[in-house]
Amino acid sequence: MNNPSFRQIALMGRKGVEGVSDTLKALKTHLVSLGRILFIEEHTAHMLDNQDLIVLPAHRLKEKADLLVVVGGDGSLLDAAHIAVPQELPVLGINRGNLGFLTDITPNNLLKINTILEGNYKKETRFLLEMTVEYKGKIITQGIALNDVVLLSGKITKMIKFDILINNDFVCSQCADGLIVTTPTGSTAYSLSGGGPILHPQLDAIALVSMFPHTLSSRPIVVQAHSQIKIKISSQNEVPLSVSNDGKYQAELTTGSNICIHKYKYLLHLIHPNDYNYYDTLRRKLGWERRD
C-alpha cells in the first residue's frame, strides 16, 4: 500500500517504563541514519541527553512533525493519543509494555520502520469518546477517552446508584460498583476484565458494562457510536464518586450530577506495518490457540 512518506518525526516515551530510554536512543540513531528530521516531545527530552535535539511542547508537535512515534506500552499510546488526536497527527507505536494491543513494532525489529517511513503501511482510524460532567446545568469538567469513561465509587464496599439514558430514552436504573463506557479500542482493556464484549476496532459502536451489578439480569449493552449517553447519578448515593477517562484524569462527582458521553469529533490515526492483522494480535495477546 503506497501512502505519503514520513520525513519529519516526533519522538515520545514515558518515563519509568523499562527499556524506553534505550529504545529511544536506538530509534534516534536509526532515524538520523535514514536522513529524517527529528523532534522530541518536551517531557521525553530528558531521556535523550543530546544537545542537537529540537524540543517541542506536546501541543505544538504537528507544527513540525508529520508522524509521532511513541515508545512504551498501551498506556504510553493513550497518553500520545490525547496529544495527537486534536492535532490530527498520525501515531506509530513501538512496544515496550506488557500486552501492547496498540503498539505493533518490537524494539528488536526497528527495520520495519524503514518501509513505513517510505509510505508502505496500513492506516487505521479509531474513534474516541468525549465526556462532560454537568451539575445543576453547569459544566464541571470535560475530557476525551480513547479507551473508556469509568464511573467508580470512592469506597470499595459501597455500590453506586445511577440511571442510564440513551438518546434521552430511559434504559434502566442500576445499583453496581461502577460503570464502564468503552470504545472498540477499549474493549480489550478494563472492560474486558469486567466481562465486556470484544468489539472489532472498526465497529461504530459503544459498549456499556456494569461492574458487579446488584442483579443477575444485568448484561453489557452495545449501542451505536453516535448515541448520546447520559448517566444520571442518584441523589441517594452517600459515598464519594469519581469519573475517569482512560484511567488517567479523575474528577470527583457530586450526587445529582450527570455524565454525558458521545463520540468525539476527531479521530486517532494509527499507523501499522503492512503485515498487521487484528486477529493475530488478539490471538497472541490473549493466548488463544493457533490452528496447526
GROMACS .gro file of C-alpha atoms in nm:
model
  292
    1MET     CA    1   0.000   0.000   0.000
    2ASN     CA    2   0.164   0.324  -0.117
    3ASN     CA    3   0.089   0.619   0.111
    4PRO     CA    4   0.258   0.952   0.178
    5SER     CA    5   0.605   0.908   0.326
    6PHE     CA    6   0.712   1.047   0.663
    7ARG     CA    7   1.012   1.280   0.673
    8GLN     CA    8   0.974   1.474   0.997
    9ILE     CA    9   0.932   1.254   1.302
   10ALA     CA   10   0.840   1.341   1.661
   11LEU     CA   11   0.951   1.102   1.937
   12MET     CA   12   0.771   1.044   2.264
   13GLY     CA   13   0.819   0.798   2.551
   14ARG     CA   14   0.704   0.752   2.907
   15LYS     CA   15   0.949   0.785   3.192
   16GLY     CA   16   0.973   0.483   3.422
   17VAL     CA   17   0.884   0.215   3.165
   18GLU     CA   18   1.169  -0.036   3.141
   19GLY     CA   19   1.373  -0.014   2.823
   20VAL     CA   20   1.210   0.303   2.689
   21SER     CA   21   1.520   0.519   2.721
   22ASP     CA   22   1.743   0.265   2.543
   23THR     CA   23   1.488   0.217   2.265
   24LEU     CA   24   1.452   0.592   2.217
   25LYS     CA   25   1.828   0.626   2.180
   26ALA     CA   26   1.845   0.339   1.929
   27LEU     CA   27   1.549   0.484   1.742
   28LYS     CA   28   1.706   0.828   1.727
   29THR     CA   29   2.029   0.686   1.583
   30HIS     CA   30   1.835   0.477   1.331
   31LEU     CA   31   1.614   0.763   1.212
   32VAL     CA   32   1.905   1.004   1.179
   33SER     CA   33   2.086   0.745   0.965
   34LEU     CA   34   1.781   0.745   0.736
   35GLY     CA   35   1.804   1.121   0.695
   36ARG     CA   36   1.490   1.202   0.891
   37ILE     CA   37   1.443   1.528   1.080
   38LEU     CA   38   1.368   1.458   1.446
   39PHE     CA   39   1.171   1.646   1.710
   40ILE     CA   40   1.144   1.543   2.074
   41GLU     CA   41   0.837   1.595   2.291
   42GLU     CA   42   0.945   1.813   2.583
   43HIS     CA   43   0.879   1.560   2.861
   44THR     CA   44   1.075   1.297   2.668
   45ALA     CA   45   1.384   1.507   2.604
   46HIS     CA   46   1.549   1.424   2.939
   47MET     CA   47   1.583   1.060   2.825
   48LEU     CA   48   1.795   1.169   2.529
   49ASP     CA   49   2.085   1.371   2.664
   50ASN     CA   50   2.191   1.525   2.336
   51GLN     CA   51   2.235   1.895   2.265
   52ASP     CA   52   2.139   1.869   1.898
   53LEU     CA   53   1.774   1.779   1.958
   54ILE     CA   54   1.485   2.005   1.866
   55VAL     CA   55   1.250   2.001   2.165
   56LEU     CA   56   0.881   2.089   2.122
   57PRO     CA   57   0.592   2.120   2.366
   58ALA     CA   58   0.334   1.847   2.317
   59HIS     CA   59   0.066   2.079   2.179
   60ARG     CA   60   0.298   2.203   1.901
   61LEU     CA   61   0.420   1.872   1.756
   62LYS     CA   62   0.201   1.898   1.447
   63GLU     CA   63   0.363   2.230   1.353
   64LYS     CA   64   0.683   2.044   1.262
   65ALA     CA   65   0.621   1.668   1.252
   66ASP     CA   66   0.414   1.452   1.019
   67LEU     CA   67   0.437   1.138   1.240
   68LEU     CA   68   0.451   1.079   1.616
   69VAL     CA   69   0.643   0.766   1.718
   70VAL     CA   70   0.561   0.651   2.071
   71VAL     CA   71   0.782   0.413   2.268
   72GLY     CA   72   0.613   0.224   2.553
   73GLY     CA   73   0.301   0.019   2.610
   74ASP     CA   74  -0.067   0.088   2.553
   75GLY     CA   75  -0.066   0.336   2.841
   76SER     CA   76   0.200   0.538   2.664
   77LEU     CA   77  -0.003   0.532   2.346
   78LEU     CA   78  -0.310   0.652   2.537
   79ASP     CA   79  -0.104   0.949   2.655
   80ALA     CA   80   0.006   1.012   2.298
   81ALA     CA   81  -0.349   0.987   2.165
   82HIS     CA   82  -0.466   1.268   2.394
   83ILE     CA   83  -0.190   1.482   2.242
   84ALA     CA   84  -0.203   1.369   1.879
   85VAL     CA   85  -0.578   1.346   1.815
   86PRO     CA   86  -0.665   1.718   1.848
   87GLN     CA   87  -0.366   1.792   1.621
   88GLU     CA   88  -0.466   1.516   1.372
   89LEU     CA   89  -0.111   1.377   1.392
   90PRO     CA   90  -0.067   1.008   1.292
   91VAL     CA   91   0.078   0.778   1.559
   92LEU     CA   92   0.306   0.473   1.536
   93GLY     CA   93   0.370   0.261   1.847
   94ILE     CA   94   0.692   0.081   1.947
   95ASN     CA   95   0.605  -0.174   2.216
   96ARG     CA   96   0.798  -0.167   2.544
   97GLY     CA   97   0.499  -0.254   2.764
   98ASN     CA   98   0.316  -0.572   2.858
   99LEU     CA   99   0.019  -0.653   2.635
  100GLY     CA  100   0.061  -0.394   2.361
  101PHE     CA  101  -0.268  -0.412   2.170
  102LEU     CA  102  -0.195  -0.072   2.016
  103THR     CA  103   0.184  -0.080   1.980
  104ASP     CA  104   0.283  -0.310   1.693
  105ILE     CA  105   0.659  -0.293   1.644
  106THR     CA  106   0.908  -0.454   1.882
  107PRO     CA  107   1.242  -0.286   1.967
  108ASN     CA  108   1.440  -0.567   1.801
  109ASN     CA  109   1.257  -0.513   1.472
  110LEU     CA  110   1.317  -0.145   1.406
  111LEU     CA  111   1.391  -0.219   1.039
  112LYS     CA  112   1.013  -0.243   0.991
  113ILE     CA  113   1.008   0.131   1.038
  114ASN     CA  114   1.204   0.180   0.714
  115THR     CA  115   0.921   0.062   0.491
  116ILE     CA  116   0.663   0.253   0.695
  117LEU     CA  117   0.854   0.580   0.658
  118GLU     CA  118   0.864   0.528   0.280
  119GLY     CA  119   0.486   0.503   0.265
  120ASN     CA  120   0.429   0.127   0.289
  121TYR     CA  121   0.190   0.090   0.581
  122LYS     CA  122  -0.170   0.041   0.686
  123LYS     CA  123  -0.355   0.341   0.824
  124GLU     CA  124  -0.641   0.284   1.065
  125THR     CA  125  -0.874   0.528   1.238
  126ARG     CA  126  -1.007   0.482   1.591
  127PHE     CA  127  -1.278   0.699   1.743
  128LEU     CA  128  -1.274   0.848   2.091
  129LEU     CA  129  -1.537   0.946   2.345
  130GLU     CA  130  -1.600   1.295   2.474
  131MET     CA  131  -1.724   1.322   2.832
  132THR     CA  132  -1.889   1.616   3.004
  133VAL     CA  133  -1.988   1.625   3.372
  134GLU     CA  134  -2.277   1.860   3.448
  135TYR     CA  135  -2.422   1.970   3.780
  136LYS     CA  136  -2.728   2.193   3.806
  137GLY     CA  137  -2.689   2.299   3.445
  138LYS     CA  138  -2.320   2.392   3.475
  139ILE     CA  139  -2.027   2.211   3.315
  140ILE     CA  140  -1.795   2.084   3.589
  141THR     CA  141  -1.533   1.904   3.381
  142GLN     CA  142  -1.473   1.768   3.031
  143GLY     CA  143  -1.237   1.517   2.875
  144ILE     CA  144  -1.175   1.269   2.596
  145ALA     CA  145  -1.107   0.895   2.608
  146LEU     CA  146  -0.962   0.654   2.355
  147ASN     CA  147  -1.040   0.354   2.576
  148ASP     CA  148  -1.315   0.426   2.825
  149VAL     CA  149  -1.502   0.651   3.062
  150VAL     CA  150  -1.541   0.484   3.403
  151LEU     CA  151  -1.774   0.570   3.691
  152LEU     CA  152  -1.643   0.445   4.027
  153SER     CA  153  -1.730   0.453   4.395
  154GLY     CA  154  -1.482   0.611   4.631
  155LYS     CA  155  -1.539   0.326   4.877
  156ILE     CA  156  -1.482  -0.032   4.771
  157THR     CA  157  -1.764  -0.167   4.990
  158LYS     CA  158  -2.033   0.073   4.865
  159MET     CA  159  -2.238   0.047   4.548
  160ILE     CA  160  -2.345   0.335   4.325
  161LYS     CA  161  -2.700   0.411   4.217
  162PHE     CA  162  -2.745   0.564   3.874
  163ASP     CA  163  -2.978   0.578   3.574
  164ILE     CA  164  -2.876   0.519   3.213
  165LEU     CA  165  -3.038   0.711   2.928
  166ILE     CA  166  -2.956   0.672   2.559
  167ASN     CA  167  -3.072   0.944   2.321
  168ASN     CA  168  -3.290   1.067   2.611
  169ASP     CA  169  -3.467   0.731   2.628
  170PHE     CA  170  -3.460   0.574   2.973
  171VAL     CA  171  -3.280   0.237   2.968
  172CYS     CA  172  -3.254   0.124   3.329
  173SER     CA  173  -3.168   0.208   3.687
  174GLN     CA  174  -2.860   0.036   3.822
  175CYS     CA  175  -2.702  -0.040   4.155
  176ALA     CA  176  -2.344  -0.151   4.090
  177ASP     CA  177  -1.980  -0.100   4.181
  178GLY     CA  178  -1.948   0.122   3.876
  179LEU     CA  179  -1.999   0.153   3.502
  180ILE     CA  180  -1.757   0.128   3.209
  181VAL     CA  181  -1.845   0.304   2.883
  182THR     CA  182  -1.598   0.175   2.627
  183THR     CA  183  -1.497   0.224   2.266
  184PRO     CA  184  -1.396  -0.074   2.050
  185THR     CA  185  -1.034   0.019   2.126
  186GLY     CA  186  -1.103   0.000   2.499
  187SER     CA  187  -1.295  -0.327   2.472
  188THR     CA  188  -0.969  -0.522   2.517
  189ALA     CA  189  -0.869  -0.316   2.822
  190TYR     CA  190  -1.052  -0.258   3.154
  191SER     CA  191  -1.387  -0.353   3.003
  192LEU     CA  192  -1.259  -0.699   2.909
  193SER     CA  193  -1.164  -0.765   3.272
  194GLY     CA  194  -1.514  -0.658   3.371
  195GLY     CA  195  -1.681  -0.912   3.142
  196GLY     CA  196  -1.744  -0.680   2.849
  197PRO     CA  197  -1.751  -0.791   2.484
  198ILE     CA  198  -1.458  -0.763   2.245
  199LEU     CA  199  -1.554  -0.515   1.974
  200HIS     CA  200  -1.369  -0.507   1.643
  201PRO     CA  201  -1.192  -0.169   1.621
  202GLN     CA  202  -1.379  -0.077   1.303
  203LEU     CA  203  -1.721  -0.124   1.461
  204ASP     CA  204  -1.904   0.206   1.502
  205ALA     CA  205  -2.031   0.106   1.844
  206ILE     CA  206  -2.000   0.176   2.217
  207ALA     CA  207  -2.041  -0.080   2.495
  208LEU     CA  208  -2.179  -0.010   2.844
  209VAL     CA  209  -2.057  -0.259   3.103
  210SER     CA  210  -2.186  -0.250   3.460
  211MET     CA  211  -1.932  -0.354   3.722
  212PHE     CA  212  -2.061  -0.621   3.961
  213PRO     CA  213  -2.427  -0.510   3.936
  214HIS     CA  214  -2.671  -0.596   4.213
  215THR     CA  215  -2.881  -0.809   3.979
  216LEU     CA  216  -2.815  -1.124   3.777
  217SER     CA  217  -3.012  -0.989   3.479
  218SER     CA  218  -2.772  -0.704   3.405
  219ARG     CA  219  -2.571  -0.756   3.089
  220PRO     CA  220  -2.344  -0.536   2.876
  221ILE     CA  221  -2.525  -0.321   2.620
  222VAL     CA  222  -2.381  -0.230   2.280
  223VAL     CA  223  -2.517   0.085   2.116
  224GLN     CA  224  -2.446   0.286   1.803
  225ALA     CA  225  -2.145   0.512   1.834
  226HIS     CA  226  -2.342   0.827   1.750
  227SER     CA  227  -2.568   0.768   2.053
  228GLN     CA  228  -2.595   1.034   2.321
  229ILE     CA  229  -2.535   0.857   2.653
  230LYS     CA  230  -2.634   1.012   2.983
  231ILE     CA  231  -2.558   0.869   3.327
  232LYS     CA  232  -2.764   1.034   3.599
  233ILE     CA  233  -2.609   0.999   3.944
  234SER     CA  234  -2.878   0.936   4.204
  235SER     CA  235  -2.906   1.182   4.492
  236GLN     CA  236  -2.941   0.874   4.718
  237ASN     CA  237  -2.569   0.799   4.693
  238GLU     CA  238  -2.391   0.855   5.022
  239VAL     CA  239  -2.034   0.780   4.917
  240PRO     CA  240  -1.778   0.985   4.722
  241LEU     CA  241  -1.790   0.911   4.350
  242SER     CA  242  -1.545   0.973   4.070
  243VAL     CA  243  -1.528   0.951   3.693
  244SER     CA  244  -1.214   0.893   3.488
  245ASN     CA  245  -1.130   0.896   3.120
  246ASP     CA  246  -0.867   0.643   3.016
  247GLY     CA  247  -0.788   0.586   3.383
  248LYS     CA  248  -0.577   0.899   3.398
  249TYR     CA  249  -0.787   1.206   3.454
  250GLN     CA  250  -1.009   1.159   3.755
  251ALA     CA  251  -1.277   1.401   3.874
  252GLU     CA  252  -1.489   1.382   4.186
  253LEU     CA  253  -1.865   1.381   4.140
  254THR     CA  254  -2.147   1.536   4.338
  255THR     CA  255  -2.468   1.337   4.381
  256GLY     CA  256  -2.719   1.463   4.130
  257SER     CA  257  -2.452   1.510   3.862
  258ASN     CA  258  -2.498   1.397   3.503
  259ILE     CA  259  -2.224   1.239   3.292
  260CYS     CA  260  -2.285   1.300   2.921
  261ILE     CA  261  -2.087   1.090   2.673
  262HIS     CA  262  -2.078   1.097   2.295
  263LYS     CA  263  -1.843   1.032   2.005
  264TYR     CA  264  -1.557   1.282   1.981
  265LYS     CA  265  -1.527   1.492   1.665
  266TYR     CA  266  -1.161   1.398   1.595
  267LEU     CA  267  -1.017   1.053   1.521
  268LEU     CA  268  -0.693   0.881   1.613
  269HIS     CA  269  -0.491   0.788   1.303
  270LEU     CA  270  -0.289   0.476   1.382
  271ILE     CA  271  -0.007   0.359   1.157
  272HIS     CA  272   0.053  -0.018   1.128
  273PRO     CA  273   0.305  -0.231   0.935
  274ASN     CA  274   0.160  -0.384   0.620
  275ASP     CA  275   0.151  -0.729   0.783
  276TYR     CA  276  -0.066  -0.607   1.073
  277ASN     CA  277  -0.369  -0.828   1.142
  278TYR     CA  278  -0.608  -0.753   1.429
  279TYR     CA  279  -0.696  -1.118   1.487
  280ASP     CA  280  -0.329  -1.215   1.503
  281THR     CA  281  -0.289  -0.954   1.775
  282LEU     CA  282  -0.589  -1.087   1.968
  283ARG     CA  283  -0.469  -1.445   1.941
  284ARG     CA  284  -0.116  -1.358   2.051
  285LYS     CA  285  -0.205  -1.122   2.335
  286LEU     CA  286  -0.490  -1.328   2.481
  287GLY     CA  287  -0.318  -1.664   2.442
  288TRP     CA  288  -0.577  -1.815   2.210
  289GLU     CA  289  -0.487  -2.145   2.046
  290ARG     CA  290  -0.343  -2.148   1.697
  291ARG     CA  291  -0.455  -2.383   1.425
  292ASP     CA  292  -0.180  -2.632   1.336
   0.00000   0.00000   0.00000
